[in-house]
CSV table of C-alpha atoms and ligand atoms in Angstrom, one decimal:
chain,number,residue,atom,x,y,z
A,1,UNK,CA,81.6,41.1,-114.0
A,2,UNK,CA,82.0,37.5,-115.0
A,3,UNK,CA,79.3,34.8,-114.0
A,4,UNK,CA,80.9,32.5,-110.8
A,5,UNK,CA,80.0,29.9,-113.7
A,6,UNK,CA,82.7,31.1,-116.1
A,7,UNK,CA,85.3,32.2,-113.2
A,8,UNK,CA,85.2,28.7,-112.3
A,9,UNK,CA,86.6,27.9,-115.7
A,10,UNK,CA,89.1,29.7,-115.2
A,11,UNK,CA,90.7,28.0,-111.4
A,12,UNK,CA,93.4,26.2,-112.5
A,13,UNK,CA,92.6,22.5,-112.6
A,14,UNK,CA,95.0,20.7,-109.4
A,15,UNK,CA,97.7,18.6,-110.5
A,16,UNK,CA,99.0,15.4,-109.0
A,17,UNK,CA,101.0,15.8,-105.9
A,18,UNK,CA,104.5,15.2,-107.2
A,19,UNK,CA,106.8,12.0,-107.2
A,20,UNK,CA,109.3,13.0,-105.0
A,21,UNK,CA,109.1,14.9,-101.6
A,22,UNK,CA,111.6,17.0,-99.6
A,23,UNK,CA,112.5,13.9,-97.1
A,24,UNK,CA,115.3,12.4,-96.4
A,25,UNK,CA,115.6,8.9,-97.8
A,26,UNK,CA,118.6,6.5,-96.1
A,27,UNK,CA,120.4,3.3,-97.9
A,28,UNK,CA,121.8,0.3,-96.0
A,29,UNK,CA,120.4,-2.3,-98.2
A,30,UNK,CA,119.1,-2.5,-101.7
A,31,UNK,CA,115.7,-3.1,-99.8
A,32,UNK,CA,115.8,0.6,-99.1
A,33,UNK,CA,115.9,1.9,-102.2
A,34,UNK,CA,112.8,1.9,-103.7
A,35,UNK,CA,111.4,4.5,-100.6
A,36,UNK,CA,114.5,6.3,-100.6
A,37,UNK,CA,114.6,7.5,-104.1
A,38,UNK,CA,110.9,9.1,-103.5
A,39,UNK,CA,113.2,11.8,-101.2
A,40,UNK,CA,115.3,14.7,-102.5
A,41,UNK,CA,118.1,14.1,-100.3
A,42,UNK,CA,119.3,10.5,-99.7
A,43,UNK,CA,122.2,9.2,-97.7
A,44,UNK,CA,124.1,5.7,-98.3
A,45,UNK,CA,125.3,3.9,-95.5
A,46,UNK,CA,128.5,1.6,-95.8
A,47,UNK,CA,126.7,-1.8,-96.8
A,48,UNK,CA,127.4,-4.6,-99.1
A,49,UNK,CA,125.1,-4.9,-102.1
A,50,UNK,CA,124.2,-8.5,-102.9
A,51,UNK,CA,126.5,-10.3,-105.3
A,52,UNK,CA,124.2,-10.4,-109.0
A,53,UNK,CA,121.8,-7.5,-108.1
A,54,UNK,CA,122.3,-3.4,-109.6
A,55,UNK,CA,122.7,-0.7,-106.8
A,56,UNK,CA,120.3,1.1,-109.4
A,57,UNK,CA,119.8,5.4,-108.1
A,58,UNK,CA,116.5,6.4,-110.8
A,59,UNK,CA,116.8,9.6,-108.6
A,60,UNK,CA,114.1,12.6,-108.9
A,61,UNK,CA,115.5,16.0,-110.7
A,62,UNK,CA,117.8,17.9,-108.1
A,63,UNK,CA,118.3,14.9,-105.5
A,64,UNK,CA,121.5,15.1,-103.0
A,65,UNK,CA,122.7,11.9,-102.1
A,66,UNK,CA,125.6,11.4,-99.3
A,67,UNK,CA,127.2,8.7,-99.2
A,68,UNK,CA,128.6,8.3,-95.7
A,69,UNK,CA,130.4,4.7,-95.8
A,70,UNK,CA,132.1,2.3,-98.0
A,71,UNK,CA,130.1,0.5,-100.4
A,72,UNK,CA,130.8,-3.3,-101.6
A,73,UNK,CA,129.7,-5.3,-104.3
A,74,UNK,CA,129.4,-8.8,-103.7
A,75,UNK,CA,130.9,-11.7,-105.8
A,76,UNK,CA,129.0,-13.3,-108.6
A,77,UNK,CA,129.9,-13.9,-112.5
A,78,UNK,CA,127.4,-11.9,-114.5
A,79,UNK,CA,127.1,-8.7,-116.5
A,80,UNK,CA,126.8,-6.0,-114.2
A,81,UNK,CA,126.6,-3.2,-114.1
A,82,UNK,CA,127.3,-3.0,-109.9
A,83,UNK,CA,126.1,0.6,-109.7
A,84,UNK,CA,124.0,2.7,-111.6
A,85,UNK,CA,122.7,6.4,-111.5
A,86,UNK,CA,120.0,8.2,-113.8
A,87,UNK,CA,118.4,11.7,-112.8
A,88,UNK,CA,118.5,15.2,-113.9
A,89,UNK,CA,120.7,17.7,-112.2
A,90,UNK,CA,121.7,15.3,-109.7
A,91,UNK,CA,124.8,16.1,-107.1
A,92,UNK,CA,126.3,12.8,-105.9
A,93,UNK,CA,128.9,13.4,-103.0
A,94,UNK,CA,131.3,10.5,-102.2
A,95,UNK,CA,133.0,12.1,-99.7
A,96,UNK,CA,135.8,9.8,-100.2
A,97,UNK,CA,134.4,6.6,-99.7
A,98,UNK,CA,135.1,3.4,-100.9
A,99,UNK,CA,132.7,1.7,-103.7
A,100,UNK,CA,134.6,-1.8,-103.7
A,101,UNK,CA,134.0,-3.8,-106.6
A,102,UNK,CA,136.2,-6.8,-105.2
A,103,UNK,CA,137.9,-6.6,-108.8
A,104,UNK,CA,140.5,-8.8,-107.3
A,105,UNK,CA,138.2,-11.8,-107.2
A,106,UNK,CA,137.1,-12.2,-111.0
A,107,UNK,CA,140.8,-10.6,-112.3
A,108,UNK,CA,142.5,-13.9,-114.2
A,109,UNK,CA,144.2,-11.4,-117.1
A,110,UNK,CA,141.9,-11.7,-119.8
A,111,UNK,CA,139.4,-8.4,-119.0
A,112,UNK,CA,136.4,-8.8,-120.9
A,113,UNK,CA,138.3,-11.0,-123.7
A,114,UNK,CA,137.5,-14.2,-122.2
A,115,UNK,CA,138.0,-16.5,-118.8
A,116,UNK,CA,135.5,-15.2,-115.8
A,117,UNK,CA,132.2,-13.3,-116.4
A,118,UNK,CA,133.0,-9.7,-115.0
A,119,UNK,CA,130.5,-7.6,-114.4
A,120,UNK,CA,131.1,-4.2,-116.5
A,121,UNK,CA,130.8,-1.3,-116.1
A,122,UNK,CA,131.2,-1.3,-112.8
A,123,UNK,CA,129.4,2.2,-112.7
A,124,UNK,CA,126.8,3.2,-115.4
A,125,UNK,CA,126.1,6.9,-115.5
A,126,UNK,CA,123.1,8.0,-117.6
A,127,UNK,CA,122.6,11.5,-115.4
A,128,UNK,CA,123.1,14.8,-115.3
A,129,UNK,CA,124.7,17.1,-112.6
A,130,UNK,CA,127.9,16.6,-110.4
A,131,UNK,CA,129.6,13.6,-108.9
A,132,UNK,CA,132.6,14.0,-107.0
A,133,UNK,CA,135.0,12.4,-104.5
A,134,UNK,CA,134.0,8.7,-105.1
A,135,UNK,CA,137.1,6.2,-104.5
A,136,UNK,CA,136.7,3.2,-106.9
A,137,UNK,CA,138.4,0.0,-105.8
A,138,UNK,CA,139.4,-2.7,-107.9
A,139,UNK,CA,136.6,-3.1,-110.7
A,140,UNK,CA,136.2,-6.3,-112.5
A,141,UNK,CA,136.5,-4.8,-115.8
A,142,UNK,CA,135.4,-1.3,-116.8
A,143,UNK,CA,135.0,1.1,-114.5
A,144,UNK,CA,132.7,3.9,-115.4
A,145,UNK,CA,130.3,4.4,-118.3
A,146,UNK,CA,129.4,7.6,-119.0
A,147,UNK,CA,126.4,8.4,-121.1
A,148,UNK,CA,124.8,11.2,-119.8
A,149,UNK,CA,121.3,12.9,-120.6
A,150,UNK,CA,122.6,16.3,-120.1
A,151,UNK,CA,125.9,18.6,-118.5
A,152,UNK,CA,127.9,16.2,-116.4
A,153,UNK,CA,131.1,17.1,-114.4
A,154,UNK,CA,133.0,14.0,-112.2
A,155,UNK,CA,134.9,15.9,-110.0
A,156,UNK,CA,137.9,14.0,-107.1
A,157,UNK,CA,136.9,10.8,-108.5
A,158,UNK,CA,139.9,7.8,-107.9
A,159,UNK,CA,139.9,4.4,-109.8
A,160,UNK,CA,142.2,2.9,-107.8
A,161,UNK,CA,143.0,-0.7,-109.8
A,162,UNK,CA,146.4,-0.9,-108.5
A,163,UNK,CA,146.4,-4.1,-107.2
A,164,UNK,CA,145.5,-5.8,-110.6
A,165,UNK,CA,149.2,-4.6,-111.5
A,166,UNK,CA,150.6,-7.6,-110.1
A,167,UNK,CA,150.0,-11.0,-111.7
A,168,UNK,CA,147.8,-14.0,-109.7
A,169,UNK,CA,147.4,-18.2,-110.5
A,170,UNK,CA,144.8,-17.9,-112.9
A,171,UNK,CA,146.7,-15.0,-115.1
A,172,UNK,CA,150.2,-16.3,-115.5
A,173,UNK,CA,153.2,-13.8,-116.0
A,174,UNK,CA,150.5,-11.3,-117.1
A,175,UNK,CA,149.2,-8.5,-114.9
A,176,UNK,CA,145.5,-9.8,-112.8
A,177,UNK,CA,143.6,-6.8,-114.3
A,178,UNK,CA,142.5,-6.2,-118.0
A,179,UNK,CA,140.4,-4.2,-119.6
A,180,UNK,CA,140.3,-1.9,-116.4
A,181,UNK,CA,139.4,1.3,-118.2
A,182,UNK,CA,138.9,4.5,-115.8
A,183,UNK,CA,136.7,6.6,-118.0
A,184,UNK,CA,134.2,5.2,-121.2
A,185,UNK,CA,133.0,8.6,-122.2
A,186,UNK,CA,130.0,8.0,-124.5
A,187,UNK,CA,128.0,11.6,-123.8
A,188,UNK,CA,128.4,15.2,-124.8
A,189,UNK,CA,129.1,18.2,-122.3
A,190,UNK,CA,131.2,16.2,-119.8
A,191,UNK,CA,133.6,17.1,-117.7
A,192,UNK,CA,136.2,14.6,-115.8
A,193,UNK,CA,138.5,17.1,-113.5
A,194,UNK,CA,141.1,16.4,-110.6
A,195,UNK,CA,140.6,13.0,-110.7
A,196,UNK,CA,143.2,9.6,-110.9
A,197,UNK,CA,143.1,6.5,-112.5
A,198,UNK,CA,145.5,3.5,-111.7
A,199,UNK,CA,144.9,0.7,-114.0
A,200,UNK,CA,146.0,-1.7,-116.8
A,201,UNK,CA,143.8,-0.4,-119.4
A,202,UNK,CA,142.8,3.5,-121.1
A,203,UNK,CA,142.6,5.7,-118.3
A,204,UNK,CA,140.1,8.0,-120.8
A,205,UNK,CA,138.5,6.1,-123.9
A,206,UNK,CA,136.0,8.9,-125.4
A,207,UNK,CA,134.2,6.9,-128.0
A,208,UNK,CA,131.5,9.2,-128.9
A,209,UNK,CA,130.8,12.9,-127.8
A,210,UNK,CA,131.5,16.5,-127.8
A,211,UNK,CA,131.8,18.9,-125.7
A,212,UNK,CA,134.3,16.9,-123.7
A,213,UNK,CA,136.8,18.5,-121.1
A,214,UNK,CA,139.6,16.1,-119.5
A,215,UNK,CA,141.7,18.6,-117.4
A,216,UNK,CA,143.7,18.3,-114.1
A,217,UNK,CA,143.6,14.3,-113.8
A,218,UNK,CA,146.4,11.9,-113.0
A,219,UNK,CA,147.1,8.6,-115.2
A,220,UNK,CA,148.9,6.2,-114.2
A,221,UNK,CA,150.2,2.2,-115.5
A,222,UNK,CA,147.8,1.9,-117.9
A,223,UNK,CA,147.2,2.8,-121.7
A,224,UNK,CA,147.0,6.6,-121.2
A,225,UNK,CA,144.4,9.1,-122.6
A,226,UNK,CA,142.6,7.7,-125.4
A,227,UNK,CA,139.8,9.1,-128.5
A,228,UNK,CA,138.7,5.8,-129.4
A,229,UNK,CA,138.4,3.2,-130.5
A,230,UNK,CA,136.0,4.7,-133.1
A,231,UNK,CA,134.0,2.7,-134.9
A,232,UNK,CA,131.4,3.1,-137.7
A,233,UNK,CA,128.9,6.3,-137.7
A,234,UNK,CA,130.9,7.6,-134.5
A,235,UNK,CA,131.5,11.7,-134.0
A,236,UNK,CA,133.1,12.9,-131.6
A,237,UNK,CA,134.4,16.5,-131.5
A,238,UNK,CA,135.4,19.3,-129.4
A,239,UNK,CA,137.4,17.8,-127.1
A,240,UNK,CA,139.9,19.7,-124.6
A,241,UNK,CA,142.4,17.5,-122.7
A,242,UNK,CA,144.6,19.7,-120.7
A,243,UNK,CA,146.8,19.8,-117.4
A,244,UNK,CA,147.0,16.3,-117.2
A,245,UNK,CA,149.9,13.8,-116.3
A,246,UNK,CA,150.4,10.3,-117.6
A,247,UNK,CA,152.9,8.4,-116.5
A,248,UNK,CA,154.2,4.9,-116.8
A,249,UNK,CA,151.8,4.0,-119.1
A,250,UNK,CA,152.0,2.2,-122.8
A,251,UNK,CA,150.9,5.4,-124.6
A,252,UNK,CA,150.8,9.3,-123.5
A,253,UNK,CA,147.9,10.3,-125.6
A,254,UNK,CA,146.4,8.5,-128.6
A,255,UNK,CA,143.5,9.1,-130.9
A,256,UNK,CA,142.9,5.5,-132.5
A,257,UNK,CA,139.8,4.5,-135.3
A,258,UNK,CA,139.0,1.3,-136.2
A,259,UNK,CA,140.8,0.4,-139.3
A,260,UNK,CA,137.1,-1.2,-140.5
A,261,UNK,CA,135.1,1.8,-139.4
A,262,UNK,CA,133.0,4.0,-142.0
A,263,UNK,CA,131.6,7.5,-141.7
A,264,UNK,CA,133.2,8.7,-138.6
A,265,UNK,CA,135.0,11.5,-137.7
A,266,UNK,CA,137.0,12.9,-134.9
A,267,UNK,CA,137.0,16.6,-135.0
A,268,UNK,CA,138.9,19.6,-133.5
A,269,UNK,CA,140.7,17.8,-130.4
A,270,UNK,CA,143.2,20.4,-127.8
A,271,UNK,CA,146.2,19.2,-125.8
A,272,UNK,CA,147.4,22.0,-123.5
A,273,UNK,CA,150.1,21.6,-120.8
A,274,UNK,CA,149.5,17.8,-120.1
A,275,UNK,CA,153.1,15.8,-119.1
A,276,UNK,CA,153.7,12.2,-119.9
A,277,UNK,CA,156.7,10.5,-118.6
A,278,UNK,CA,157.8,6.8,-118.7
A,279,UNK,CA,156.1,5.7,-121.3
A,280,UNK,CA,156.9,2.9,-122.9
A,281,UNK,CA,154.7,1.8,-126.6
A,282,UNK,CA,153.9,5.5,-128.5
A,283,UNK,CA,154.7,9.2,-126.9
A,284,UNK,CA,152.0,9.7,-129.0
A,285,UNK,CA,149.7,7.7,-131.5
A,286,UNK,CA,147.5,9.1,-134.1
A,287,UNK,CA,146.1,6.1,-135.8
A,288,UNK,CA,143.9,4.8,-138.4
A,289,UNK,CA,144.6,1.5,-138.3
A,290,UNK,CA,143.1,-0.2,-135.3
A,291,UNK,CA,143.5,-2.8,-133.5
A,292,UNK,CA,147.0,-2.3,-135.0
A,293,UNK,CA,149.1,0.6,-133.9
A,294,UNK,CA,151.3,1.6,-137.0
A,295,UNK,CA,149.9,-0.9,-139.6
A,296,UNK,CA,147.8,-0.6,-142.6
A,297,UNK,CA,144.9,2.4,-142.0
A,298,UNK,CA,141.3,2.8,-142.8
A,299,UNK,CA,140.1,6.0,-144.6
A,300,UNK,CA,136.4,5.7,-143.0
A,301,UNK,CA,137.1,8.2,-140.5
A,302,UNK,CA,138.8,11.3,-141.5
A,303,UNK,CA,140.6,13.4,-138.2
A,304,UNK,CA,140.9,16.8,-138.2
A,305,UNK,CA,142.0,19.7,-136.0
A,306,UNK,CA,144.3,17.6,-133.8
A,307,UNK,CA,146.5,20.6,-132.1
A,308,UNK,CA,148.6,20.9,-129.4
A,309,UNK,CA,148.6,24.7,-128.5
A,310,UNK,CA,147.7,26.8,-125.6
A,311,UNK,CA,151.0,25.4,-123.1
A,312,UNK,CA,153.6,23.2,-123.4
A,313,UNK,CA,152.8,19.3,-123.6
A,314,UNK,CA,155.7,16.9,-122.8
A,315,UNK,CA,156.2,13.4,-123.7
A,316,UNK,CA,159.1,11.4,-122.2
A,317,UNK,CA,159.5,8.1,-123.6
A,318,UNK,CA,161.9,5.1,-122.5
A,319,UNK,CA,164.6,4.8,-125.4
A,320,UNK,CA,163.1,1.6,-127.2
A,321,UNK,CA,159.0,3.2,-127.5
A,322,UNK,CA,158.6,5.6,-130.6
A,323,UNK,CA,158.0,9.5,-129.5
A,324,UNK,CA,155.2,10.0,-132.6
A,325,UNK,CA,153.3,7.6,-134.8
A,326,UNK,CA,150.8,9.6,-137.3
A,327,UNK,CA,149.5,6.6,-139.2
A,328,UNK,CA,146.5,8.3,-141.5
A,329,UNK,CA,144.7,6.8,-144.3
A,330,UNK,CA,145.3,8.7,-147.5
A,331,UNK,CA,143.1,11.8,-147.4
A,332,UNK,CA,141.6,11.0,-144.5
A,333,UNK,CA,143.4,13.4,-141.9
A,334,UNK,CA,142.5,16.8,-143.4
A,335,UNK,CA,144.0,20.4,-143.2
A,336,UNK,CA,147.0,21.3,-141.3
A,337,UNK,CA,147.3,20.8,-137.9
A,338,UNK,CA,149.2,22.9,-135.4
A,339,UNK,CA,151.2,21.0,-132.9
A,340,UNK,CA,153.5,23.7,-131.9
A,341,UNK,CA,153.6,23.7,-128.0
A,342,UNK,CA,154.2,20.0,-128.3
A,343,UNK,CA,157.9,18.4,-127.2
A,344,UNK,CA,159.0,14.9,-127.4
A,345,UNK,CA,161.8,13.4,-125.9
A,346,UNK,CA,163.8,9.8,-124.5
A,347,UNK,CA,162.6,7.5,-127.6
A,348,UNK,CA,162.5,6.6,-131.4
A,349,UNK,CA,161.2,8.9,-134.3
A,350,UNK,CA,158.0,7.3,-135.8
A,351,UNK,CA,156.9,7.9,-139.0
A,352,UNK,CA,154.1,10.5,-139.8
A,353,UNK,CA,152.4,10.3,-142.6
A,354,UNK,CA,149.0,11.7,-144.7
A,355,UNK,CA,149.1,14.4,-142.0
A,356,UNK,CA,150.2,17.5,-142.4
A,357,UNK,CA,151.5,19.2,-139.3
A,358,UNK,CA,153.2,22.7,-138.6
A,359,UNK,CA,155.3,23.9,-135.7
A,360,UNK,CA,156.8,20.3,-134.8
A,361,UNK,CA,159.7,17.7,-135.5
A,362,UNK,CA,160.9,14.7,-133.3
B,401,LIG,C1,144.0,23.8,-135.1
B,401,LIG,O1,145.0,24.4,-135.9
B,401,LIG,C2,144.6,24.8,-137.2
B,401,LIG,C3,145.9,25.3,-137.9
B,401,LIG,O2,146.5,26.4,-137.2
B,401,LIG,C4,143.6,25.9,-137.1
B,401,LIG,O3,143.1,26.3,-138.4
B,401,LIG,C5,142.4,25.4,-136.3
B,401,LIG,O4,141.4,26.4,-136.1
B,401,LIG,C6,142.8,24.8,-134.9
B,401,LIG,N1,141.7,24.2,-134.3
B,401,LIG,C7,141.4,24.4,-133.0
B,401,LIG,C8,140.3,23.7,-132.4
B,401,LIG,O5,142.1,25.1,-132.3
């Protein structure tokens, strides 16, 4: 038998009651916020979020949040973001509503290149968990960011940046939106599944990353699925993009490294069973060489693995795009790559070359 002295030693010393409580936290202004993210479970209410300020979640490890009406971000020239989520293990359910970037207001043609500040991303994810069924509308620029801090899956998501097809005064003959990319994927172990993009701009640019899965999603009017553009002292490997349509679109699928960029590398990438039709600039583009297409490549960044196995992928062209550009640097695409389940149609043969491939001729 120990002394009560010594046993007292031993009682556990008490802790700090934790941050966050099992409450349940409601949003219908940013003036909410700060008490509602001290609550595991936290529902938004349709509001408008005051033009210049971030909808900013810093949510507790495990927090639900509903979001039970439409969400819109008011007008203002600045940087953004609009919206932005951090948190471990979150789950984030849209449930179909709206988050309304009133894209249409700042859209004059020129994206992020010049004319109008627009705030960009429009969504910044630096999270972990599940977000699904969120319906983006119109964002300025950029829609969402991904750089997680652990396994992400968006799930039903829709950018829906239609209207920036058509032109307006301040953009000329040229389409209102620009720069309207669905998906920057800057994270590893992501997953973007059964989800749409309409826009004028990539509708996936990963640009760092492995682990990546892009399956089940629809693409449409913009620049297609995209690996890039990579630049300097970028990996990115282990990427699956499979099941996925593209259509009406400049490119199908592309892979493209900054002609400038040193010690990168893009490494073992799968296409399985995606279906591109309409499309009207490359079928598909391998290049080294960016911001040109097909002109004179880098060898900073060597590609390797690039295989389309596992189902049949098929790229329709119209008659005056070219079906496949391979445009390497010398020695920088390595070993052979299989693209035997891969079938090009409706356009011009592009030239290949510093690649070796197996299974496949335009
Ligand atoms: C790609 O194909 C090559 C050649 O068949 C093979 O050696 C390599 O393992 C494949 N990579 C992946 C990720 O499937």
């Amino acid at each position: 038998m120990l002394p009560w002295t010594s046993l007292a030693l031993l009682v556990p010393y008490v802790v700090a009651a934790p941050a966050s409580t099992e409450c349940t936290g409601t949003i219908s202004s940013l003036d909410d916020v700060t008490d509602a993210v001290k609550c595991t479970t936290i529902n938004i209410e349709s509001f408008t979020v005051t033009a210049g300020e971030t909808f900013s979640l810093d949510l507790a490890s495990g927090t639900t949040v509903n979001v039970k009406g439409d969400v819109t971000f008011g007008y203002k020239e600045w940087d953004g973001p609009l919206f932005e989520l951090k948190g471990d293990s979150v789950t984030f359910n849209g449930n179909g509503y709206k988050f309304d970037g009133n894209g249409a207001d700042y859209w004059d043609g020129q994206g992020t290149n010049g004319g109008t500040t627009k705030p960009h991303p429009m969504l910044k994810v630096e999270a972990s968990g599940t977000i699904s069924d969120v319906y983006v509308l119109n964002s300025p620029a950029q829609a969402w960011s991904i750089d997680n801090t652990g396994t992400i899956e968006l799930t039903g998501i829709t950018v829906d940046n239609s209207a920036g097809n058509s032109a307006n005064s301040a953009s000329g003959s040229d389409p209102a939106g620009h720069n309207t990319d669905g998906f920057d994927v800057s994270g590893s172990d992501v997953t973007i599944t059964n989800s749409k993009v309409i826009n004028q701009d990539d509708c996936l640019a990963i640009n760092k990353g492995s682990n990546i899965v892009f399956s089940d999603n629809t693409c449409e009017d913009g620049h297609g699925i995209s690996i890039g553009s990579i630049s300097s002292d970028k990996t990115v490997s282990d990427v699956t993009i499979s099941g996925n349509t593209v259509t009406n679109s400049q490119q199908g699928l592309r892979i493209k490294s900054d002609k400038s960029a040193t010690g990168s590398s893009v490494k073992s990438v799968t296409y399985t069973n995606n279906k591109a039709t309409g499309i009207t600039k490359y079928g598909i583009l391998i290049t080294q060489s960016y911001p040109d297409s097909d002109g004179t490549p880098g060898t900073g960044t060597t590609f390797e693995e690039i295989n389309f196995t596992g189902g049949a992928t098929t790229v329709e062209t119209t008659s005056d795009a070219d079906m496949v550009v391979v445009d390497c640097g010398s020695g920088s695409c390595s070993g052979t790559w299989d693209w035997s389940d891969l079938t090009v149609s409706g356009g011009k043969d592009g030239t290949i070359n510093n690649a070796d491939i197996s299974g496949f001729t335009q």
